[in-house]
Amino acid sequence: MTPAIKTAKKAKVEFHVHKYEHAPSSSSYGEEAASKLGIDTDRVFKTLVVAIGDRDFAVAVLPVSRQLDVRRYARAVGVKKVIMANKKDVEKITGYVLGGVSPIGQNKRLVTIIDGSANKFDTIFVSAGRRGLEIELSPKDLCLLTSGSLMDICK
């Protein structure tokens, strides 16, 4: 059981875990999840970690079908500029490996912004903390579990 699943259980929110066979050759973890689970890529959300300056980090959760607008995201968190965090920092800060980074149950709670398009759906899918494992839950519950905010952060 991953920290993401443990966190959701402890909070007693409604969720469902979905497994699929991860192919190591896959070039896009989120698109692979959507394809193998038969879900629209607008409903499967990826978790990105951004660097704010030299030592601060934040999380962006957005559909795998879209790209993060770093300027819009920077405005959302009240800074001038953000850049994508490097792999080593992402894994250290979140406790998850790339392709399995969940916005839930990270080692360190970071400011989290979830793209507002999540509100189009009753439930969305995010990584459950391991490649080949997704957790389905409501956008409201994702906000609760991450102390996240819903804002438009995509291009």
Coordinates of C-alpha atoms in Angstrom, one line a residue:
M1 CA 0.0 0.0 0.0
T2 CA 1.4 3.4 -1.0
P3 CA 1.5 6.5 1.1
A4 CA -1.2 8.0 -1.3
I5 CA -3.6 5.1 -0.6
K6 CA -2.8 5.2 3.1
T7 CA -3.5 8.9 3.2
A8 CA -6.9 8.5 1.4
K9 CA -7.9 5.7 3.7
K10 CA -7.0 7.6 6.8
A11 CA -9.0 10.6 5.6
K12 CA -12.0 8.3 4.9
V13 CA -12.6 9.8 1.5
E14 CA -14.3 7.7 -1.3
F15 CA -11.7 6.4 -3.8
H16 CA -11.0 3.5 -6.1
V17 CA -7.6 2.1 -7.0
H18 CA -7.0 1.0 -10.6
K19 CA -4.0 -1.2 -11.6
Y20 CA -2.6 -1.8 -15.1
E21 CA 0.6 -3.4 -16.4
H22 CA 3.2 -0.7 -16.8
A23 CA 5.4 -1.1 -19.9
P24 CA 8.9 0.2 -19.1
S25 CA 9.3 1.3 -22.7
S26 CA 6.4 3.8 -22.4
S27 CA 7.4 7.3 -23.1
S28 CA 4.4 9.0 -21.4
Y29 CA 3.2 7.5 -18.1
G30 CA 0.0 9.4 -18.0
E31 CA -1.0 8.6 -21.6
E32 CA -0.1 5.0 -20.9
A33 CA -2.4 5.0 -17.9
A34 CA -5.3 6.5 -19.8
S35 CA -4.9 4.1 -22.7
K36 CA -4.6 1.0 -20.6
L37 CA -7.5 2.0 -18.3
G38 CA -9.7 3.2 -21.2
I39 CA -10.0 6.7 -19.8
D40 CA -10.0 10.0 -21.7
T41 CA -6.7 11.8 -21.2
D42 CA -8.5 14.9 -20.0
R43 CA -9.6 12.9 -16.9
V44 CA -6.2 11.4 -16.1
F45 CA -4.1 14.0 -14.3
K46 CA -0.3 14.2 -14.0
T47 CA 1.7 15.5 -11.1
L48 CA 4.5 17.9 -11.8
V49 CA 6.9 19.5 -9.3
V50 CA 8.2 23.0 -10.0
A51 CA 11.1 24.8 -8.4
I52 CA 10.6 28.3 -7.1
G53 CA 14.0 29.8 -6.6
D54 CA 16.8 27.6 -5.2
R55 CA 15.0 25.9 -2.4
D56 CA 11.2 26.1 -2.6
F57 CA 9.0 23.7 -4.6
A58 CA 5.4 23.4 -5.4
V59 CA 3.1 20.9 -7.2
A60 CA 1.0 21.3 -10.3
V61 CA -1.7 18.7 -11.1
L62 CA -3.1 18.8 -14.6
P63 CA -4.6 16.7 -17.3
V64 CA -2.1 14.5 -19.2
S65 CA -3.6 16.0 -22.4
R66 CA -2.4 19.5 -21.5
Q67 CA 0.7 21.4 -20.8
L68 CA 1.6 23.5 -17.8
D69 CA 1.6 27.2 -18.4
V70 CA 4.5 28.2 -16.1
R71 CA 3.7 31.9 -16.2
R72 CA 0.1 31.2 -15.2
Y73 CA 1.3 28.8 -12.5
A74 CA 3.8 31.4 -11.1
R75 CA 1.0 33.9 -10.9
A76 CA -1.2 31.4 -9.1
V77 CA 1.4 30.8 -6.4
G78 CA 2.3 34.5 -6.2
V79 CA 5.9 34.4 -7.6
K80 CA 7.6 35.8 -10.7
K81 CA 9.0 32.6 -12.1
V82 CA 8.9 28.8 -11.7
I83 CA 10.8 26.1 -13.6
M84 CA 10.4 22.4 -13.7
A85 CA 12.2 20.7 -10.8
N86 CA 15.0 18.2 -11.6
K87 CA 14.4 14.4 -11.2
K88 CA 16.6 14.1 -8.2
D89 CA 14.8 16.8 -6.3
V90 CA 11.3 15.5 -7.3
E91 CA 12.1 12.0 -6.0
K92 CA 13.7 13.3 -2.8
I93 CA 10.9 15.7 -2.0
T94 CA 7.9 13.6 -2.9
G95 CA 9.2 10.1 -1.9
Y96 CA 8.0 8.8 -5.3
V97 CA 9.8 7.8 -8.5
L98 CA 9.1 9.6 -11.7
G99 CA 6.1 8.1 -13.4
G100 CA 4.6 7.3 -10.1
V101 CA 4.6 10.7 -8.4
S102 CA 1.3 11.2 -6.6
P103 CA 0.1 14.5 -5.4
I104 CA -1.2 12.7 -2.3
G105 CA 1.0 11.4 0.6
Q106 CA 4.2 13.1 -0.4
N107 CA 7.2 13.3 2.0
K108 CA 6.8 17.0 2.3
R109 CA 3.5 18.8 1.9
L110 CA 3.9 21.4 -0.9
V111 CA 1.7 24.2 -2.2
T112 CA -0.5 22.3 -4.7
I113 CA -2.5 23.8 -7.5
I114 CA -4.9 21.6 -9.4
D115 CA -6.1 22.6 -12.9
G116 CA -9.6 23.9 -12.8
S117 CA -10.6 21.6 -15.6
A118 CA -10.9 18.9 -12.9
N119 CA -14.2 20.3 -11.9
K120 CA -15.7 19.1 -15.2
F121 CA -15.7 15.6 -13.8
D122 CA -17.2 13.8 -10.9
T123 CA -14.0 11.9 -10.4
I124 CA -10.5 12.2 -11.8
F125 CA -7.5 9.8 -11.8
V126 CA -4.0 10.6 -10.4
S127 CA -1.1 8.4 -9.7
A128 CA -1.5 6.3 -6.6
G129 CA 2.3 6.4 -6.0
R130 CA 3.6 3.7 -8.2
R131 CA 3.9 3.2 -11.9
G132 CA 0.9 1.1 -13.0
L133 CA -1.3 2.3 -10.2
E134 CA -3.9 5.1 -10.3
I135 CA -6.3 6.4 -7.7
E136 CA -9.7 7.7 -8.7
L137 CA -11.4 10.3 -6.5
S138 CA -13.4 13.5 -6.7
P139 CA -11.6 16.8 -7.3
K140 CA -13.0 18.0 -4.0
D141 CA -11.4 15.1 -2.2
L142 CA -8.1 15.6 -4.0
C143 CA -8.1 19.3 -2.8
L144 CA -8.8 18.1 0.7
L145 CA -6.0 15.5 0.7
T146 CA -3.4 17.9 -0.7
S147 CA -4.7 21.2 0.8
G148 CA -4.8 22.1 -2.9
S149 CA -6.5 24.9 -4.8
L150 CA -8.3 24.7 -8.2
M151 CA -7.1 27.3 -10.7
D152 CA -6.5 27.4 -14.5
I153 CA -2.8 26.6 -14.9
C154 CA -2.7 25.1 -18.4
K155 CA -1.8 26.5 -21.8

